[in-house]
CSV table of C-alpha atoms in Angstrom, one decimal:
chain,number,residue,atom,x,y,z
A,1,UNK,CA,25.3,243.5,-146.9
A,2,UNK,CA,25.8,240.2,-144.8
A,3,UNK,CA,23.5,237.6,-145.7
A,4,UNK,CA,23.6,235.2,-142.2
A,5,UNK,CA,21.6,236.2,-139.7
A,6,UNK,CA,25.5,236.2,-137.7
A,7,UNK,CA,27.0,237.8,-140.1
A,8,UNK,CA,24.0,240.8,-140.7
A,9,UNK,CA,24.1,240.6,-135.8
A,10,UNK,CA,28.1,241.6,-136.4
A,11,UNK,CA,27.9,244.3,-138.8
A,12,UNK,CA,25.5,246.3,-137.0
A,13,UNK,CA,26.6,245.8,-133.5
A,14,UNK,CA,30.1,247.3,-135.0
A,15,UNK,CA,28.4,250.2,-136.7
A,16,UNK,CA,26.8,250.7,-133.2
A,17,UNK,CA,30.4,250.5,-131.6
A,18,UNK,CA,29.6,248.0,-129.0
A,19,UNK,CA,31.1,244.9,-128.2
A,20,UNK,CA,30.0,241.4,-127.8
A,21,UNK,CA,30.0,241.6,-124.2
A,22,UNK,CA,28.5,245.3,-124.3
A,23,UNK,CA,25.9,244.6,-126.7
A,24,UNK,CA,24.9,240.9,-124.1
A,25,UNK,CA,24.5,243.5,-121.0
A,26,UNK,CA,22.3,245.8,-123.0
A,27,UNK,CA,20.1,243.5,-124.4
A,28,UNK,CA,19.6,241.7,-121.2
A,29,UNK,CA,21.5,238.1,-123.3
A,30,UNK,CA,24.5,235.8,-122.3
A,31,UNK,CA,27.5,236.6,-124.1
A,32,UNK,CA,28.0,233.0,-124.8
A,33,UNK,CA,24.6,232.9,-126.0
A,34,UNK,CA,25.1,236.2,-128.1
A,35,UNK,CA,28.9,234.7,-129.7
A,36,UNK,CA,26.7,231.5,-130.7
A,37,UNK,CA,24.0,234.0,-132.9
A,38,UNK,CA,26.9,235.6,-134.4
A,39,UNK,CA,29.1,232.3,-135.4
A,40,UNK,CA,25.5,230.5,-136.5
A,41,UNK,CA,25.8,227.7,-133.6
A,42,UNK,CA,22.4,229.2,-132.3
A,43,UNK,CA,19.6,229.9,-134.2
A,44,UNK,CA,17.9,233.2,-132.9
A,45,UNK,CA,14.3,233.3,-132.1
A,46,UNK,CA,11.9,235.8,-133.0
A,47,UNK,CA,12.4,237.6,-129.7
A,48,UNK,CA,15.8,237.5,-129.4
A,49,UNK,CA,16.2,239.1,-132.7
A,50,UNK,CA,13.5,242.2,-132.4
A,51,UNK,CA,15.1,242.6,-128.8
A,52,UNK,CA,18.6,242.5,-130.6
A,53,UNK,CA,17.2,244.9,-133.2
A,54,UNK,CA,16.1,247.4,-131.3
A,55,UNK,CA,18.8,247.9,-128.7
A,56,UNK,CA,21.5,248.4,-131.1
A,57,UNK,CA,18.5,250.9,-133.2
A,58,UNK,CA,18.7,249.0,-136.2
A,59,UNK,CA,16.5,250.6,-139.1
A,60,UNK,CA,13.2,248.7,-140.3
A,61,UNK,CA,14.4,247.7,-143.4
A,62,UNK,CA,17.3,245.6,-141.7
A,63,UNK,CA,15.6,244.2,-139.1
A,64,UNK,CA,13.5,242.4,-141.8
A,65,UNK,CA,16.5,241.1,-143.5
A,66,UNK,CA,17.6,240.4,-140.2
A,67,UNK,CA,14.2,238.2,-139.6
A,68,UNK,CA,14.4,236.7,-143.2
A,69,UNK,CA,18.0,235.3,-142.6
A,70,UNK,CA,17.2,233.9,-139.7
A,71,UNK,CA,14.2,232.0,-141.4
A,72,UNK,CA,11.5,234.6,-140.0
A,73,UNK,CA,9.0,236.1,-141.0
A,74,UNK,CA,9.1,240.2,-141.7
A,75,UNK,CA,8.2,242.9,-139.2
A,76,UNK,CA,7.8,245.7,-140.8
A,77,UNK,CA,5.4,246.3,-144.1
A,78,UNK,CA,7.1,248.4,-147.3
A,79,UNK,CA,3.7,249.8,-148.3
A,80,UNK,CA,4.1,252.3,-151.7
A,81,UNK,CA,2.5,256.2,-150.0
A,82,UNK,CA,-0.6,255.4,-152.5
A,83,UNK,CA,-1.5,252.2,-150.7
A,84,UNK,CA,-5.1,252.2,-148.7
A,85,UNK,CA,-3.7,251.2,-145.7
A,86,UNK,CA,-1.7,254.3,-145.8
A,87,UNK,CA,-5.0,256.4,-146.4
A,88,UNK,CA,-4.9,258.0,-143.0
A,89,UNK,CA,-1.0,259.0,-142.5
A,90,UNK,CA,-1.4,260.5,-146.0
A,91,UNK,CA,-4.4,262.6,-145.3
A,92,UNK,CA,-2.5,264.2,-142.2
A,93,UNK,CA,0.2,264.8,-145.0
A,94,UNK,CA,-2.0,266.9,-147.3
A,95,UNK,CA,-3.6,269.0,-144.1
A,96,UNK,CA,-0.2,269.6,-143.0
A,97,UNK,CA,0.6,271.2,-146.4
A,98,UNK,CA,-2.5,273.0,-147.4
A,99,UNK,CA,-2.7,274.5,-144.0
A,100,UNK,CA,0.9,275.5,-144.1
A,101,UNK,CA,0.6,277.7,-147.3
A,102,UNK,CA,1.2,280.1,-148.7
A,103,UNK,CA,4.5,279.1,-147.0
A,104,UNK,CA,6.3,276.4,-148.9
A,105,UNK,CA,6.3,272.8,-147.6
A,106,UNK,CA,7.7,269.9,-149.5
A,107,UNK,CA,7.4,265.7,-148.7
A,108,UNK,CA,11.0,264.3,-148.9
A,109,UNK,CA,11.7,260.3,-148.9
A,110,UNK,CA,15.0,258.9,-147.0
A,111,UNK,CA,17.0,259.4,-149.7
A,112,UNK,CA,15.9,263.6,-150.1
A,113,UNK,CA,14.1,263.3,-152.9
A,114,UNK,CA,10.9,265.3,-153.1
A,115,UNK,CA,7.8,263.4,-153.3
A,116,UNK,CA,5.7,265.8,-152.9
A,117,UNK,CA,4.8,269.7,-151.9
A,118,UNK,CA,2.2,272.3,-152.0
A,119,UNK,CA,2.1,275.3,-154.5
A,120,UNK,CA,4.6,277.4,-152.9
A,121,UNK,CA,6.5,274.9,-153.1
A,122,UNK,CA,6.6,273.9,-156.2
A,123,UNK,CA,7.0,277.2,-157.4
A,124,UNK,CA,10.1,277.6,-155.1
A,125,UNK,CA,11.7,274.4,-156.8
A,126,UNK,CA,10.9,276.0,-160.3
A,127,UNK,CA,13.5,278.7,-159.8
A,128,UNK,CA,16.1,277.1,-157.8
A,129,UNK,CA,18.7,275.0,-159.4
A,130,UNK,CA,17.9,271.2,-159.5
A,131,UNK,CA,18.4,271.3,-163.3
A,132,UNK,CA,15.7,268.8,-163.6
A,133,UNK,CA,16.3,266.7,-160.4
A,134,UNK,CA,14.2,266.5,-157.4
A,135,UNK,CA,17.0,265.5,-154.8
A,136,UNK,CA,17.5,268.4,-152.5
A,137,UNK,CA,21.0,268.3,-152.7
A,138,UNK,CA,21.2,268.8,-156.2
A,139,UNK,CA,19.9,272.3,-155.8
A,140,UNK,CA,23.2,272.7,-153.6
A,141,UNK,CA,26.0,270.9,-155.8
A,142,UNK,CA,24.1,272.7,-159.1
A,143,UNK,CA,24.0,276.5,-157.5
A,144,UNK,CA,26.7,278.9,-159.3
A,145,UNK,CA,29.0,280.4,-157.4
A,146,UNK,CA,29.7,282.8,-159.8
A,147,UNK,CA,26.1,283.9,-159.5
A,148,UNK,CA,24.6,282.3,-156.9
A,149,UNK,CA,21.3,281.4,-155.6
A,150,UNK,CA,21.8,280.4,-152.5
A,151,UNK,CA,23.5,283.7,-150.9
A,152,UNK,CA,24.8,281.9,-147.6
A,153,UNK,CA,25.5,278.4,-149.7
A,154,UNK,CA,28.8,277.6,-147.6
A,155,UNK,CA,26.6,277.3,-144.4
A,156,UNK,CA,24.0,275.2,-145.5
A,157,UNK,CA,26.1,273.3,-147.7
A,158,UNK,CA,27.4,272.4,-144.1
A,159,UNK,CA,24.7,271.7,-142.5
A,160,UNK,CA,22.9,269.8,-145.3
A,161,UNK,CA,26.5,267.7,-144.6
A,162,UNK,CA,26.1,267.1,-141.1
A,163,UNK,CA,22.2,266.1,-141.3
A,164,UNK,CA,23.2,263.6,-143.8
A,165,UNK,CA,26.2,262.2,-142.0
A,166,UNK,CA,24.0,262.0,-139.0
A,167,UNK,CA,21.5,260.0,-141.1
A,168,UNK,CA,24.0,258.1,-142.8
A,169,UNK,CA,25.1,256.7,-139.4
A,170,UNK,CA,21.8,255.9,-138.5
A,171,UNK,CA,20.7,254.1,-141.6
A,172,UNK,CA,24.0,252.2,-142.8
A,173,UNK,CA,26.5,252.0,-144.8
A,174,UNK,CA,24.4,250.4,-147.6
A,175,UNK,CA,21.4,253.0,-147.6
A,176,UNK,CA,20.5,255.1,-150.1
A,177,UNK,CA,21.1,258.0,-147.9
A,178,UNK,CA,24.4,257.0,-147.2
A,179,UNK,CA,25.4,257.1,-150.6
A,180,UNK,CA,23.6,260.3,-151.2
A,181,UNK,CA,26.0,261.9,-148.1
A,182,UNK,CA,28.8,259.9,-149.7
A,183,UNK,CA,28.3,261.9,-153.5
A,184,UNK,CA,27.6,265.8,-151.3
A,185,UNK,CA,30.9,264.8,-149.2
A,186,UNK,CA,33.2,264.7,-152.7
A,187,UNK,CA,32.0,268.5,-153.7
A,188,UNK,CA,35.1,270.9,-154.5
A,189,UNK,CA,33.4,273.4,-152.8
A,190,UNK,CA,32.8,271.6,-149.4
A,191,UNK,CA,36.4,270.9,-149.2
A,192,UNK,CA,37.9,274.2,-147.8
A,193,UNK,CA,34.5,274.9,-146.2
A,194,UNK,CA,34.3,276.1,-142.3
A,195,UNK,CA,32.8,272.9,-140.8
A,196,UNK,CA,33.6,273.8,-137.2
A,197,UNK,CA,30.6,275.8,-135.5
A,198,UNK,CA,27.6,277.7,-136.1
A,199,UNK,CA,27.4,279.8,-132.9
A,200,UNK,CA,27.8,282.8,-134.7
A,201,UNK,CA,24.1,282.4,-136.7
A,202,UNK,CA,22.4,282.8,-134.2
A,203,UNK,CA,19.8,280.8,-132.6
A,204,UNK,CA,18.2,279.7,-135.8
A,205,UNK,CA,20.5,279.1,-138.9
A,206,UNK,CA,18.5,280.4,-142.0
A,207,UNK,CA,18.8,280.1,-145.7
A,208,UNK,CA,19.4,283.1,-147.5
A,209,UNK,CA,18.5,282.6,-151.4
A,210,UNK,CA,17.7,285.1,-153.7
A,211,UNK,CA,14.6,284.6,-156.1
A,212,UNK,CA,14.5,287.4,-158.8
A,213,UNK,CA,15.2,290.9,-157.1
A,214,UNK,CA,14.1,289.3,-153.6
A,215,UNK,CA,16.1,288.2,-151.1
A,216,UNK,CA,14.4,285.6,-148.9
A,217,UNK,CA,15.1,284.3,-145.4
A,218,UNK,CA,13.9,281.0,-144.3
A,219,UNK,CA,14.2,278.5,-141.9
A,220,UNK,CA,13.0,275.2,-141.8
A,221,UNK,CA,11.1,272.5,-139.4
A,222,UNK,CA,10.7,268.4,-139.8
A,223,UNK,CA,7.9,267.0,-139.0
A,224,UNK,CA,7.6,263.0,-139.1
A,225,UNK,CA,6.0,260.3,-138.0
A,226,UNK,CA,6.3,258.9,-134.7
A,227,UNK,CA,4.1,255.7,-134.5
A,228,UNK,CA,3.6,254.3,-138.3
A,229,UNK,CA,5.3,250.8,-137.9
A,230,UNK,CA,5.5,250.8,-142.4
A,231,UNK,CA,9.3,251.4,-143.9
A,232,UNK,CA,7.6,253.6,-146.1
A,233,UNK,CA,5.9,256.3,-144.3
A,234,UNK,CA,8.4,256.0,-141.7
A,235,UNK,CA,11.1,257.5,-144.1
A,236,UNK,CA,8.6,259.7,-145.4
A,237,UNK,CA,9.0,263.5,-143.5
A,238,UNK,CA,7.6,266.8,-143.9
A,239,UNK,CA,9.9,270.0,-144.1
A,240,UNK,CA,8.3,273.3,-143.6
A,241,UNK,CA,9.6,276.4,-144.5
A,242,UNK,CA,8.9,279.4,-142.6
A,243,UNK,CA,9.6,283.2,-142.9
A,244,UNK,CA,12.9,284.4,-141.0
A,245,UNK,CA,12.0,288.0,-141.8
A,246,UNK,CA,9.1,290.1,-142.8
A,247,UNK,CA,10.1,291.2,-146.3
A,248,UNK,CA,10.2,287.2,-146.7
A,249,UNK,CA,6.9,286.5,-145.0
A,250,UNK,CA,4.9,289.9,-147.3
A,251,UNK,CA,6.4,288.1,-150.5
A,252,UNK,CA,5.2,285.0,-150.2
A,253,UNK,CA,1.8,286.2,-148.7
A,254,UNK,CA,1.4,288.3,-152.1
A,255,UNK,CA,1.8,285.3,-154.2
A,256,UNK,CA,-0.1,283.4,-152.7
């Protein structure tokens, strides 16, 4: 990544596609004053650079580095999920699984790995294939195709793709989701796959997998938070897993 504050101002207003002059109308700035930030002829002041930061949706994480390069002071806290401060948010975590069982739920970080989960869960992840890992993906590139687990693996293999790419975009070129989409994208068997519509799902697109003799249908929900202002917790989500079909919603209600 750029070091300058210029330098770190250029590379996101390019990954947000807009030019100089664009990015000056948007964020209410001169486009003299905005070509002076970028070259280092101005130095930006804390305003400018949170105003800057937020129009072109820069995540937390680089507007910090953005704030450090230009001799600021950070924004945003990096608190790890067991710190006090974080008490509350990770309360509203544990309700939100324990009250979701005996449906799984899992607690995924920015870069899909699973952090955390309730029973269901946990036994769900015991029996799919992450051969050890706790990156969602992994499950995907690791499932047989020969024998596979995941019955319907082409479309959420696609999906899974698209959500990442989306992501990806979103958090730059030098996140760890990034590279994470960069590793899925590579798969053989992604590179023949159907990527051009899912119309013909349905209105929800489930995941078919098959768990012993069962058959299970599930779809999924994020739930994040909207307010928390640390890096942490704000690239901390929820996925819930709910029952597409009855069989599915009697089997995980008798293991419970």
């Amino acid at each position: 990544m750029a070091s300058t504050f210029g330098q770190i101002l250029k590379h996101w207003r390019e990954a947000r596609r807009y030019s100089q002059l664009a990015l000056s109308v948007e964020a209410d700035m001169s486009s003299r004053h905005l070509s002076f930030l970028e070259t280092g002829r101005s130095k930006p002041s804390r305003a400018s650079v949170l105003r800057l930061a937020r129009t072109l949706d820069m995540p937390r994480a680089s507007v910090n580095e953005a704030l450090k390069a230009a001799g600021l002071s950070a924004e945003y806290s990096a608190l790890a999920l067991s710190a006090t401060e974080l008490a509350p948010a990770m309360d509203a975590i544990d309700l939100i699984l324990k009250n979701h069982a005996p449906m799984p739920a899992i607690v995924i970080d920015e870069a899909w790995m699973i952090v955390g989960g309730n029973p269901p869960a946990m036994a769900m992840i015991d029996v799919l294939p992450f051969a050890g890992s706790l990156c969602i993906v992994d499950a995907l590139l690791n499932d047989d195709p020969d024998a596979p687990i995941f019955l319907n693996w082409e479309t959420i293999a696609v999906w899974t793709l698209l959500r990442l790419q989306n992501e990806a975009t979103k958090a730059g070129a030098d996140s760890a989701v990034a590279a994470l989409y960069q590793r899925f994208s590579t798969h053989p068997r992604l590179k023949d796959a159907n990527q051009a519509s899912f119309s013909d799902y349905g209105p929800v697109l489930t995941m078919r997998c098959r768990l012993g003799d069962m058959e299970l249908s599930l779809f999924t929900m994020i739930a994040e938070f909207s307010t928390v202002q640390d890096i942490t917790m704000n690239e901390t989500r929820v996925e819930l897993f709910f029952p597409a079909d009855e069989a599915t919603k009697a089997f995980f209600e008798a293991t419970a």
